Short mmCIF file of C-alpha atoms in Angstrom, two decimals:
data_model
loop_
_atom_site.label_atom_id
_atom_site.label_comp_id
_atom_site.label_asym_id
_atom_site.label_seq_id
_atom_site.Cartn_x
_atom_site.Cartn_y
_atom_site.Cartn_z
CA MET A 148 10.54 -62.72 -132.13
CA ASP A 149 9.84 -59.49 -134.17
CA ALA A 150 11.97 -56.78 -134.53
CA MET A 151 9.97 -55.02 -131.78
CA THR A 152 10.85 -57.46 -129.06
CA LEU A 153 14.15 -55.98 -129.49
CA VAL A 154 15.36 -52.66 -129.36
CA ALA A 155 19.23 -51.49 -130.29
CA ILE A 156 20.39 -48.03 -128.51
CA ALA A 157 22.89 -46.40 -129.73
CA GLY A 158 24.39 -42.99 -130.13
CA PRO A 159 27.41 -40.52 -129.04
CA PRO A 160 27.84 -41.05 -125.06
CA GLY A 161 25.72 -38.01 -122.94
CA SER A 162 23.06 -37.95 -125.58
CA GLY A 163 20.29 -39.54 -123.54
CA LYS A 164 20.29 -43.06 -124.10
CA THR A 165 19.65 -44.32 -120.79
CA THR A 166 17.68 -41.76 -120.33
CA TRP A 167 15.30 -42.17 -123.57
CA LEU A 168 14.68 -46.08 -122.42
CA SER A 169 13.94 -45.53 -118.89
CA GLN A 170 10.56 -44.25 -120.07
CA PHE A 171 9.80 -48.20 -121.15
CA LEU A 172 11.41 -50.03 -118.61
CA SER A 173 9.03 -48.16 -115.84
CA ASP A 174 6.31 -50.57 -117.46
CA GLN A 175 5.40 -53.10 -115.08
CA GLN A 176 2.98 -54.87 -116.87
CA HIS A 177 4.85 -56.79 -119.28
CA PRO A 178 8.40 -58.67 -118.74
CA ARG A 179 10.83 -56.39 -119.26
CA PHE A 180 14.82 -57.20 -120.44
CA TYR A 181 18.19 -55.03 -120.08
CA CYS A 182 21.63 -56.01 -122.14
CA CYS A 183 24.95 -53.18 -122.03
CA PRO A 184 27.24 -55.50 -123.96
CA GLY A 185 30.58 -54.69 -123.31
CA LEU A 186 31.02 -53.90 -120.00
CA GLY A 187 30.68 -56.76 -118.16
CA ASP A 188 29.05 -56.58 -114.75
CA VAL A 189 30.96 -53.10 -113.57
CA SER A 190 28.61 -50.50 -115.64
CA VAL A 191 27.00 -48.08 -113.88
CA ASP A 192 24.22 -47.89 -116.29
CA ARG A 193 23.50 -51.53 -115.50
CA ALA A 194 23.34 -51.56 -111.72
CA ARG A 195 21.45 -47.74 -111.97
CA ILE A 196 18.75 -49.75 -114.09
CA ALA A 197 18.48 -52.77 -111.53
CA TYR A 198 18.09 -49.83 -108.60
CA ARG A 199 15.69 -47.97 -110.40
CA PHE A 200 13.44 -50.82 -111.97
CA PRO A 201 13.94 -53.89 -109.93
CA TRP A 202 11.35 -55.05 -112.31
CA VAL A 203 14.22 -55.01 -115.25
CA GLN A 204 15.64 -58.08 -115.64
CA LEU A 205 19.32 -57.62 -116.61
CA LEU A 206 21.38 -59.89 -119.11
CA SER A 207 24.46 -60.50 -119.75
CA GLU A 208 26.28 -60.89 -122.81
CA GLN A 209 27.08 -64.57 -121.71
CA ASP A 210 23.16 -65.08 -121.31
CA PHE A 211 21.82 -62.45 -123.55
CA PRO A 212 22.01 -65.47 -126.93
CA GLN A 213 19.97 -68.20 -125.16
CA ALA A 214 17.59 -65.33 -123.49
CA LEU A 215 16.58 -64.22 -126.71
CA MET A 216 15.07 -67.74 -127.79
CA THR A 217 12.93 -68.29 -124.51
CA LEU A 218 11.27 -64.54 -124.21
CA PRO A 219 7.75 -65.05 -122.83
CA GLU A 220 5.08 -63.37 -124.09
CA GLN A 221 4.80 -60.03 -125.04
CA ALA A 222 8.68 -59.36 -123.49
CA ARG A 223 10.79 -56.37 -124.86
CA VAL A 224 14.61 -56.11 -124.70
CA TYR A 225 16.35 -53.77 -125.19
CA LEU A 226 19.98 -53.72 -125.90
CA GLU A 227 22.25 -50.26 -124.53
CA LEU A 228 25.08 -50.11 -127.73
CA GLY A 229 28.07 -47.87 -125.92
CA PHE A 230 30.05 -45.90 -128.08
CA HIS A 231 33.09 -48.36 -127.64
CA LEU A 232 31.33 -50.64 -130.22
CA ASP A 233 31.08 -51.07 -133.82
CA LEU A 234 27.87 -50.85 -134.89
CA THR A 235 28.70 -52.45 -138.00
CA ALA A 236 30.10 -55.77 -136.55
CA PRO A 237 28.28 -58.74 -138.06
CA ILE A 238 26.29 -59.99 -134.79
CA LEU A 239 24.75 -56.80 -134.59
CA ALA A 240 23.68 -56.12 -138.00
CA SER A 241 22.05 -59.50 -137.69
CA LEU A 242 20.09 -59.24 -135.08
CA PRO A 243 16.46 -58.94 -135.96
CA CYS A 244 16.10 -55.70 -133.81
CA HIS A 245 14.65 -52.07 -133.79
CA ARG A 246 17.31 -49.83 -134.17
CA VAL A 247 16.96 -46.42 -132.46
CA ALA A 248 19.58 -43.75 -132.51
CA ILE A 249 19.40 -40.67 -129.93
CA VAL A 250 21.77 -37.77 -131.14
CA PRO A 251 22.69 -34.32 -130.38
CA PRO A 252 20.12 -31.80 -132.48
CA GLU A 253 23.49 -30.51 -134.09
CA LEU A 254 24.49 -33.60 -135.11
CA ALA A 255 22.76 -34.03 -138.78
CA ALA A 256 24.62 -37.49 -140.08
CA SER A 257 26.74 -39.70 -138.86
CA GLU A 258 26.67 -43.66 -138.29
CA TRP A 259 24.42 -43.16 -135.94
CA HIS A 260 22.24 -41.61 -138.51
CA ASP A 261 22.96 -44.57 -141.03
CA TRP A 262 22.55 -47.28 -138.90
CA ALA A 263 19.29 -46.26 -137.25
CA ASP A 264 14.92 -47.03 -138.59
CA GLU A 265 14.32 -44.46 -135.91
CA VAL A 266 16.70 -41.01 -134.70
CA ILE A 267 15.96 -39.16 -131.63
CA ILE A 268 16.75 -35.82 -131.08
CA GLY A 269 18.94 -35.97 -127.31
CA SER A 270 20.72 -34.08 -125.16
CA GLU A 271 22.69 -30.60 -126.56
CA ILE A 272 25.89 -32.07 -125.77
CA THR A 273 29.17 -30.94 -127.28
CA LEU A 274 29.90 -32.97 -129.89
CA PRO A 275 33.79 -34.64 -129.94
CA THR A 276 36.01 -32.69 -132.25
CA SER A 277 38.40 -35.65 -133.10
CA ASP A 278 37.79 -38.79 -134.61
CA GLU A 279 39.92 -41.01 -132.11
CA LEU A 280 37.65 -42.57 -129.48
CA PRO A 281 38.41 -41.29 -125.97
CA GLU A 282 39.42 -43.46 -122.62
CA LEU A 283 37.31 -44.96 -120.78
CA TRP A 284 38.26 -45.33 -117.33
CA ARG A 285 35.70 -47.28 -114.37
CA SER A 286 36.45 -48.81 -111.59
CA PRO A 287 34.20 -50.49 -108.52
CA LEU A 288 33.71 -48.35 -105.99
CA THR A 289 31.54 -51.13 -104.24
CA GLY A 290 32.16 -50.60 -99.83
CA ARG A 291 33.20 -47.27 -100.25
CA VAL A 292 32.03 -44.57 -97.99
CA PHE A 293 32.70 -41.04 -98.88
CA ASP A 294 33.32 -38.24 -97.21
CA PRO A 295 30.17 -36.02 -98.97
CA ALA A 296 31.76 -32.30 -98.96
CA SER A 297 35.55 -34.46 -100.37
CA LEU A 298 33.26 -36.06 -103.24
CA ASP A 299 32.09 -32.81 -104.27
CA GLU A 300 35.56 -31.10 -104.82
CA ILE A 301 36.22 -34.15 -106.34
CA ILE A 302 34.03 -34.09 -109.06
CA LEU A 303 34.33 -30.38 -109.35
CA GLU A 304 38.00 -31.03 -109.94
CA LEU A 305 37.40 -33.95 -111.75
CA THR A 306 34.96 -32.55 -114.26
CA GLY A 307 36.38 -29.33 -114.42
CA GLY A 308 39.64 -31.10 -115.95
CA ALA A 309 41.79 -31.16 -112.81
CA TYR A 310 43.01 -34.66 -113.44
CA GLY A 311 42.71 -34.48 -117.46
CA SER A 312 39.38 -33.08 -120.31
CA VAL A 313 36.37 -35.02 -118.97
CA GLN A 314 33.73 -35.43 -121.63
CA ARG A 315 31.38 -37.97 -119.27
CA LEU A 316 31.30 -38.78 -115.99
CA LYS A 317 28.55 -41.32 -113.83
CA GLY A 318 28.75 -42.87 -111.12
CA ILE A 319 27.16 -44.34 -108.05
CA PHE A 320 28.45 -43.46 -105.04
CA GLU A 321 27.78 -44.54 -101.22
CA LEU A 322 27.34 -41.47 -98.23
CA PRO A 323 27.83 -42.33 -94.78
CA ASP A 324 24.23 -41.78 -93.85
CA GLY A 325 22.85 -44.84 -95.91
CA ARG A 326 21.76 -43.12 -99.12
CA ALA A 327 23.40 -43.93 -102.62
CA PHE A 328 23.59 -41.63 -105.20
CA HIS A 329 23.74 -41.44 -108.96
CA ILE A 330 26.13 -38.70 -110.33
CA ASP A 331 25.84 -37.49 -113.79
CA PHE A 332 28.29 -34.86 -115.53
CA VAL A 333 27.66 -34.07 -119.88
CA GLU A 334 30.50 -32.00 -121.35
CA GLY A 335 28.07 -29.28 -122.49
CA LEU A 336 25.52 -29.41 -120.58
CA SER A 337 25.06 -27.30 -117.63
CA GLY A 338 25.56 -28.70 -114.05
CA ILE A 339 26.28 -31.67 -112.57
CA GLU A 340 23.47 -34.08 -111.98
CA TYR A 341 23.01 -35.55 -108.49
CA ALA A 342 20.01 -38.01 -107.57
CA GLU A 343 19.09 -40.18 -104.95
CA LEU A 344 19.11 -43.54 -106.14
CA GLY A 345 16.43 -43.89 -102.89
CA LEU A 346 17.62 -47.54 -102.08
CA PRO A 347 17.17 -48.50 -98.09
CA PRO A 348 19.21 -46.81 -96.04
CA TRP A 349 22.49 -48.78 -95.58
CA LEU A 350 24.17 -48.43 -91.76
CA ASP A 351 25.23 -51.40 -91.05
CA GLY A 352 29.30 -51.45 -91.83
CA ARG A 353 30.47 -51.04 -95.84
CA PRO A 354 27.31 -51.49 -98.46
CA GLU A 355 27.39 -54.36 -100.01
CA ARG A 356 25.58 -53.29 -102.83
CA PHE A 357 26.91 -51.85 -106.17
CA SER A 358 28.77 -49.09 -106.10
CA GLY A 359 31.42 -47.58 -108.92
CA ILE A 360 32.24 -44.91 -111.51
CA GLU A 361 33.02 -44.48 -115.23
CA VAL A 362 35.12 -41.47 -116.62
CA LEU A 363 34.91 -40.79 -120.55
CA GLY A 364 37.84 -38.43 -121.64
CA ARG A 365 41.22 -37.21 -122.85
CA ASN A 366 44.69 -37.54 -121.45
CA LEU A 367 43.26 -38.85 -117.91
CA ASP A 368 45.93 -39.29 -115.09
CA LYS A 369 44.28 -42.17 -113.99
CA GLN A 370 46.57 -42.72 -110.70
CA THR A 371 45.95 -39.40 -109.62
CA ILE A 372 42.43 -39.96 -110.21
CA VAL A 373 42.33 -42.89 -108.17
CA ASP A 374 44.42 -41.73 -105.52
CA THR A 375 42.32 -38.47 -105.12
CA PHE A 376 38.96 -40.66 -104.62
CA LEU A 377 40.82 -42.99 -102.17
CA ALA A 378 41.91 -39.42 -100.39
CA GLY A 379 37.90 -38.68 -100.04
CA CYS A 380 36.92 -42.22 -98.43
CA LEU A 381 35.88 -42.67 -95.03
CA SER A 382 36.94 -44.88 -92.65
CA ASP A 383 35.75 -48.28 -90.90
CA SER A 384 35.85 -46.43 -87.50
CA ALA A 385 34.71 -42.74 -89.41
CA ILE A 386 32.18 -45.11 -91.03
CA ALA A 387 30.79 -46.71 -87.68
CA HIS A 388 31.17 -43.35 -85.97
CA TYR A 389 28.29 -41.70 -88.66
CA GLN A 390 26.28 -44.70 -88.78
CA GLU A 391 25.54 -45.20 -85.38
CA GLN A 392 24.36 -41.13 -85.17
CA TYR A 393 21.96 -41.30 -87.91
CA LYS A 394 21.05 -44.85 -86.11
CA ALA A 395 20.51 -42.95 -83.24
CA LEU A 396 18.65 -40.36 -85.31
CA ALA A 397 16.39 -43.01 -86.68
CA ALA A 398 15.47 -43.87 -83.49
CA GLU A 399 14.65 -41.01 -81.91
CA GLU A 400 12.63 -39.73 -85.01
CA ALA A 401 10.50 -43.43 -84.95
CA GLN A 402 9.94 -42.47 -81.15
CA MET A 403 8.62 -39.29 -81.90
CA ASN A 404 6.74 -40.42 -84.90
CA PRO A 405 5.90 -44.05 -84.47
CA GLU A 406 3.19 -43.89 -87.10
CA GLU A 407 6.05 -42.69 -89.48
CA THR A 408 8.26 -45.67 -88.82
CA VAL A 409 10.77 -46.54 -91.44
CA SER A 410 12.86 -49.52 -90.99
CA LEU A 411 16.41 -49.43 -91.07
CA MET B 203 46.37 8.35 -92.76
CA LYS B 204 46.42 6.24 -96.47
CA LEU B 205 46.49 2.28 -94.69
CA ALA B 206 46.96 -0.84 -96.50
CA VAL B 207 46.18 -3.86 -95.22
CA ILE B 208 46.92 -7.54 -96.62
CA SER B 209 46.41 -10.96 -95.31
CA CYS B 210 46.85 -14.60 -96.19
CA ILE B 211 50.10 -14.82 -98.65
CA HIS B 212 50.63 -17.81 -97.72
CA GLY B 213 54.22 -17.96 -99.28
CA ASN B 214 52.83 -16.56 -103.25
CA TYR B 215 55.93 -14.34 -103.53
CA GLU B 216 55.12 -13.22 -106.81
CA ALA B 217 51.28 -12.10 -105.70
CA LEU B 218 53.11 -10.70 -102.39
CA ASN B 219 54.91 -8.21 -105.30
CA ALA B 220 52.17 -6.93 -107.07
CA VAL B 221 49.96 -5.97 -104.68
CA LEU B 222 53.11 -4.35 -102.74
CA SER B 223 53.53 -2.38 -106.40
CA ASP B 224 50.05 -1.59 -106.59
CA ILE B 225 50.29 -0.29 -102.67
CA ASP B 226 53.02 1.85 -103.60
CA ASP B 227 51.11 3.37 -106.63
CA HIS B 228 48.41 4.26 -104.22
CA LYS B 229 50.85 5.75 -102.10
CA ALA B 230 50.08 4.02 -98.75
CA ASP B 231 51.64 5.66 -95.71
CA GLN B 232 51.39 2.75 -93.63
CA ILE B 233 50.99 -1.36 -94.54
CA TYR B 234 49.10 -3.75 -91.98
CA CYS B 235 49.57 -7.19 -92.04
CA LEU B 236 47.34 -10.09 -90.96
CA GLY B 237 48.78 -13.56 -91.21
CA ASP B 238 49.31 -16.69 -92.57
CA LEU B 239 52.57 -15.51 -94.32
CA VAL B 240 53.12 -19.11 -95.17
CA GLY B 241 51.02 -22.49 -96.43
CA TYR B 242 50.39 -23.85 -99.58
CA GLY B 243 52.83 -21.69 -101.73
CA PRO B 244 55.96 -22.09 -102.76
CA HIS B 245 58.16 -19.61 -101.51
CA PRO B 246 57.44 -19.68 -97.63
CA ASN B 247 60.74 -17.93 -96.47
CA ALA B 248 60.62 -15.38 -99.43
CA VAL B 249 57.79 -13.87 -98.28
CA VAL B 250 58.75 -13.67 -94.63
CA GLU B 251 61.86 -11.95 -95.96
CA MET B 252 59.91 -9.64 -97.88
CA ILE B 253 57.67 -8.11 -94.57
CA ARG B 254 60.62 -8.24 -92.39
CA SER B 255 62.65 -6.32 -94.57
CA LEU B 256 59.54 -3.84 -94.81
CA ASP B 257 59.09 -3.69 -91.14
CA ILE B 258 55.21 -4.45 -91.75
CA PRO B 259 53.20 -4.62 -88.44
CA THR B 260 51.85 -8.39 -89.14
CA CYS B 261 49.42 -10.28 -86.80
CA GLN B 262 50.32 -14.22 -86.22
CA GLY B 263 47.99 -16.28 -88.57
CA CYS B 264 47.27 -19.75 -88.05
CA TRP B 265 49.46 -21.18 -90.56
CA ASP B 266 52.31 -18.90 -89.03
CA GLU B 267 51.00 -20.74 -85.74
CA ASP B 268 50.99 -24.03 -86.66
CA ILE B 269 54.57 -24.14 -88.26
CA VAL B 270 55.87 -22.42 -84.48
CA GLU B 271 53.76 -24.92 -82.64
CA GLY B 272 53.08 -27.79 -84.80
CA LEU B 273 50.42 -29.00 -86.41
CA ASN B 274 47.68 -29.37 -83.78
CA ALA B 275 44.56 -27.73 -85.41
CA CYS B 276 41.16 -30.06 -84.93
CA GLU B 277 39.91 -31.85 -88.12
CA CYS B 278 36.63 -29.22 -87.46
CA SER B 279 39.07 -26.28 -88.98
CA TYR B 280 39.19 -28.30 -92.70
CA PRO B 281 36.04 -27.84 -95.19
CA SER B 282 36.34 -31.52 -96.09
CA GLN B 283 38.50 -34.90 -95.26
CA LEU B 284 40.26 -34.15 -98.78
CA ALA B 285 40.72 -30.62 -97.63
CA GLU B 286 42.28 -31.84 -94.69
CA GLN B 287 44.72 -34.17 -96.17
CA ARG B 288 45.76 -31.52 -98.42
CA GLY B 289 46.29 -28.90 -95.66
CA HIS B 290 48.31 -31.69 -93.99
CA ALA B 291 50.48 -32.27 -96.70
CA ALA B 292 50.92 -28.52 -97.48
CA HIS B 293 52.21 -27.96 -93.95
CA GLU B 294 54.32 -31.11 -93.75
CA TRP B 295 56.23 -29.24 -96.69
CA THR B 296 56.55 -25.93 -95.46
CA ASN B 297 58.16 -27.04 -92.33
CA ASN B 298 60.57 -28.82 -94.14
CA VAL B 299 61.87 -26.19 -95.96
CA ILE B 300 61.01 -23.13 -93.07
CA HIS B 301 64.53 -21.30 -92.30
CA PRO B 302 64.86 -20.91 -88.52
CA GLU B 303 65.40 -17.66 -87.95
CA VAL B 304 62.15 -17.43 -90.53
CA ARG B 305 59.98 -19.85 -87.76
CA GLU B 306 61.93 -17.84 -85.05
CA TYR B 307 60.78 -14.32 -86.64
CA LEU B 308 56.48 -16.43 -87.03
CA ALA B 309 57.03 -17.03 -82.79
CA THR B 310 57.23 -13.10 -82.11
CA LEU B 311 54.03 -12.04 -84.31
CA PRO B 312 51.20 -11.11 -81.85
CA MET B 313 47.51 -12.17 -82.33
CA THR B 314 46.53 -8.73 -82.23
CA LEU B 315 47.58 -5.14 -83.30
CA LYS B 316 45.69 -2.16 -82.82
CA LEU B 317 45.72 1.57 -83.91
CA ASP B 318 43.93 4.21 -82.65
CA ASN B 319 40.52 2.86 -83.05
CA LEU B 320 41.62 -0.08 -85.45
CA CYS B 321 42.16 -3.27 -84.85
CA PHE B 322 43.80 -5.90 -87.09
CA VAL B 323 43.88 -9.77 -86.21
CA HIS B 324 44.15 -12.38 -88.57
CA GLY B 325 40.99 -14.56 -87.92
CA SER B 326 39.10 -12.93 -84.80
CA PRO B 327 40.07 -11.14 -81.60
CA ASN B 328 39.08 -15.04 -79.78
CA SER B 329 41.26 -17.14 -82.40
CA GLN B 330 43.02 -17.14 -85.42
CA HIS B 331 41.08 -20.12 -86.27
CA GLU B 332 37.82 -18.41 -86.28
CA TYR B 333 35.86 -16.75 -89.39
CA LEU B 334 34.38 -13.96 -89.19
CA LEU B 335 31.98 -14.84 -91.88
CA PRO B 336 29.67 -12.02 -93.76
CA SER B 337 27.01 -14.56 -92.78
CA MET B 338 27.67 -14.60 -88.51
CA ASP B 339 25.16 -13.52 -86.70
CA GLY B 340 24.96 -9.83 -85.95
CA PHE B 341 25.10 -9.90 -82.13
CA ALA B 342 28.15 -12.31 -81.75
CA ALA B 343 30.26 -9.80 -84.46
CA LEU B 344 29.06 -7.09 -82.82
CA GLU B 345 30.45 -8.70 -79.85
CA ARG B 346 33.87 -9.38 -81.68
CA VAL B 347 34.48 -5.51 -82.17
CA LEU B 348 33.53 -4.40 -78.95
CA ALA B 349 35.77 -6.90 -77.50
CA VAL B 350 39.14 -5.07 -78.56
CA ASP B 351 37.43 -1.41 -78.34
CA ALA B 352 37.37 -1.23 -82.00
CA GLU B 353 35.64 1.25 -84.39
CA VAL B 354 36.89 -1.01 -87.18
CA LEU B 355 38.16 -4.33 -86.96
CA PHE B 356 40.03 -5.65 -89.96
CA CYS B 357 40.80 -8.84 -90.39
CA GLY B 358 41.45 -12.12 -93.14
CA HIS B 359 41.10 -16.00 -93.24
CA THR B 360 38.62 -16.54 -94.86
CA HIS B 361 40.05 -15.27 -98.29
CA VAL B 362 37.15 -14.03 -99.16
CA PRO B 363 37.23 -10.17 -98.91
CA TYR B 364 33.71 -8.05 -97.12
CA VAL B 365 32.64 -4.68 -95.75
CA ARG B 366 30.26 -5.46 -92.99
CA THR B 367 28.46 -2.86 -91.75
CA LEU B 368 26.87 -2.79 -87.82
CA GLU B 369 24.36 -0.09 -87.27
CA ASP B 370 21.54 1.42 -85.46
CA VAL B 371 22.69 -0.95 -82.44
CA ASN B 372 20.67 -0.41 -79.80
CA LEU B 373 22.03 -2.87 -76.25
CA SER B 374 19.53 -3.73 -73.65
CA ILE B 375 21.36 -5.44 -70.58
CA ARG B 376 19.30 -6.63 -67.32
CA VAL B 377 21.35 -7.93 -64.39
CA GLN B 378 19.23 -9.48 -61.93
CA GLN B 379 20.48 -10.24 -58.55
CA PRO B 380 19.67 -12.20 -54.76
CA GLY B 381 18.03 -9.50 -52.83
CA GLN B 382 18.46 -6.36 -55.26
CA GLU B 383 16.44 -5.09 -58.04
CA GLU B 384 16.76 -5.95 -61.60
CA ALA B 385 19.05 -3.15 -63.26
CA ILE B 386 18.46 -2.31 -66.83
CA ALA B 387 20.81 -0.46 -68.48
CA GLN B 388 20.27 0.85 -72.77
CA THR B 389 23.28 1.12 -74.43
CA GLU B 390 23.38 2.90 -78.16
CA VAL B 391 26.44 1.52 -80.20
CA PRO B 392 28.19 4.02 -82.39
CA LEU B 393 28.48 2.49 -86.00
CA LYS B 394 31.50 -0.09 -85.99
CA GLN B 395 32.67 -2.07 -88.90
CA ILE B 396 33.98 -5.16 -90.07
CA VAL B 397 36.29 -5.36 -92.85
CA ASN B 398 38.14 -8.43 -94.61
CA ALA B 399 40.96 -7.97 -96.88
CA GLY B 400 40.56 -11.12 -98.41
CA SER B 401 43.90 -12.68 -99.46
CA VAL B 402 46.94 -11.82 -101.33
CA GLY B 403 48.56 -15.40 -102.30
CA GLU B 404 45.83 -17.78 -102.35
CA PRO B 405 42.47 -16.06 -103.77
CA ARG B 406 38.73 -18.11 -102.99
CA HIS B 407 36.61 -15.77 -105.16
CA GLY B 408 36.72 -17.74 -108.64
CA ARG B 409 39.71 -15.46 -109.96
CA PRO B 410 43.53 -15.93 -109.29
CA ASN B 411 43.81 -12.43 -108.53
CA ALA B 412 45.01 -10.99 -105.44
CA THR B 413 42.97 -8.64 -103.07
CA TYR B 414 43.78 -6.05 -100.50
CA VAL B 415 42.20 -3.50 -98.53
CA LEU B 416 42.86 0.54 -98.55
CA TYR B 417 41.61 2.97 -95.53
CA ASP B 418 41.78 6.54 -95.13
CA THR B 419 42.02 7.21 -91.37
CA GLU B 420 40.45 10.72 -92.27
CA THR B 421 37.48 10.17 -94.17
CA ALA B 422 37.13 6.54 -93.16
CA GLN B 423 37.04 5.30 -96.49
CA ILE B 424 37.27 1.67 -97.50
CA THR B 425 38.34 0.00 -101.17
CA LEU B 426 38.31 -3.20 -102.27
CA ARG B 427 41.70 -3.51 -104.30
CA GLU B 428 42.14 -6.77 -107.18
CA VAL B 429 45.15 -7.08 -108.86
CA ALA B 430 46.18 -9.23 -111.23
CA TYR B 431 49.56 -10.89 -111.42
CA ASP B 432 51.28 -14.02 -112.78
CA TYR B 433 50.04 -16.59 -110.86
CA GLU B 434 51.39 -19.18 -113.47
CA LYS B 435 54.22 -18.10 -112.52
CA THR B 436 53.33 -19.52 -109.32
CA CYS B 437 51.68 -22.37 -110.22
CA ALA B 438 55.29 -23.36 -112.12
CA ASP B 439 56.68 -22.53 -108.78
CA ILE B 440 54.11 -25.07 -106.85
CA ILE B 441 54.68 -27.98 -109.09
CA GLU B 442 58.71 -27.03 -109.50
CA LYS B 443 59.02 -27.26 -105.34
CA GLY B 444 57.08 -30.57 -105.38
CA LEU B 445 53.91 -29.35 -104.02
CA PRO B 446 51.24 -31.16 -105.18
CA PRO B 447 49.87 -29.78 -108.56
CA ILE B 448 46.54 -29.46 -107.58
CA PHE B 449 47.04 -26.42 -105.64
CA ALA B 450 48.53 -25.19 -108.88
CA TRP B 451 45.52 -25.87 -110.77
CA ARG B 452 43.06 -24.54 -107.60
CA LEU B 453 45.11 -21.74 -107.68
CA ALA B 454 44.49 -20.44 -111.47
CA ARG B 455 40.95 -21.14 -110.77
CA GLY B 456 40.89 -18.61 -107.30
CA MET B 457 39.44 -21.81 -105.59
CA GLU B 458 42.38 -22.64 -103.22
CA PHE B 459 40.77 -24.43 -100.19
CA ALA B 460 40.20 -22.06 -97.43
CA GLU B 461 39.96 -23.66 -93.84
CA ARG B 462 36.25 -23.32 -93.50
CA ALA B 463 34.01 -24.85 -90.56
CA ASP B 464 31.09 -25.34 -90.63
CA ASP B 465 29.81 -23.64 -87.88
CA PRO B 466 31.70 -20.17 -88.44
CA SER B 467 31.60 -19.22 -84.95
CA HIS B 468 33.40 -22.31 -84.54
CA VAL B 469 36.54 -22.28 -82.18
CA CYS B 470 38.86 -24.65 -82.19
CA GLN B 471 39.51 -26.81 -78.92
CA ARG B 472 42.86 -28.29 -78.75
#
């Protein structure tokens, strides 16, 4: 295995690591692997990559060493290193890999610069003012379906600082019309990005595919965040009511445009 | 005569005091209040006592009605499920602290007040729950003003102040009855206005400042007033009284929930 087979990517939260490596994961001609150690299966990035690039093989932390031994020809493995990992840890230092740091333009020198073989200028994010690591709060939301207007308000309040200072928020959320959205907020960047994931609409009960949220910040009032998200979730009966309406609408559209029928 | 029109105080005593002081500075002869004296804010009894002590003619708002008759507005009144849950929490809190004589007073409030060619309502002449949004269809908006035979219709409820002028209106009415020739009537409607006073105690215009309206009956001049007040005091009282702290956070940013149906002309079916 040469160094270019394994590419390790690191950088501050929100600098654009996942965005940068997405350009390589879109390659369907060669075997592509992705691993984000330290986050287990409850990882928004991991799920988003699985949804966007279904041909990419996701490696768990446990499978990672064995997978490296048995890689197919022309394979490439992308290892995304979260801010919480120590870049000087022996296990990372010993890996034969190409190290890429994604850093904001204003950051001229940092541990990421010292570590990297290649430095890429990423998003113009607000640099952390404290050396103290921010808190990471994350929660799976699989099976939860949100009232869209409530979800908007919650995201607005959360990113506006109502429940603590939020540096980064990313999540995958299910809506009653069966669509799933990726929501991304980075302190210092304007706006909140909502991107539809393009998954088949889920209109049969509570979705069984992964959804979840990760919030990075300081002084987070976690219990109130949980309570507020729960207040925005729809009940079984509301979900069933909406799903029946959307199914009827889809059936009506299919009848009117039989050649453009989309199966649910 | 100079009128001051205030609306949607929502138990915010600090904001009410600041607005009354501003009205005093502008030497208004008479104050009208468009209701929603209670709900969300920490001082519903004090607000009502102040309004009563000044003998201010007041319409009944949707929150005043709910405190009298019980919370029975349908879910369509709220912009989101979250807002509905918070609205219910605010109602329950207010319902528990309200004094019996205050509840009795709220029950006596009329839906509509008139002064010559001016009419005062909370939401619309149809209902305390109906929203006269500036985007409402022109014909429907005109119908609301004509229905009460007014030149100027003052309303609140949306928490965002505005002045809407309805001019150059020609109505053509065709009546066809069996066995009779079609009758056509053309009517030119003189200029009408809808004036929304915004909200004293729960603004939703992106700033914490209270809003109200001054109206000169001689010149028909309308002035939208925005008044700064010690909103941090109200925020502290919200928390101290045990209301949800998020009410304080939103009040400080001028983004309090106003009940808002998806369909602006929707009337709650209860």
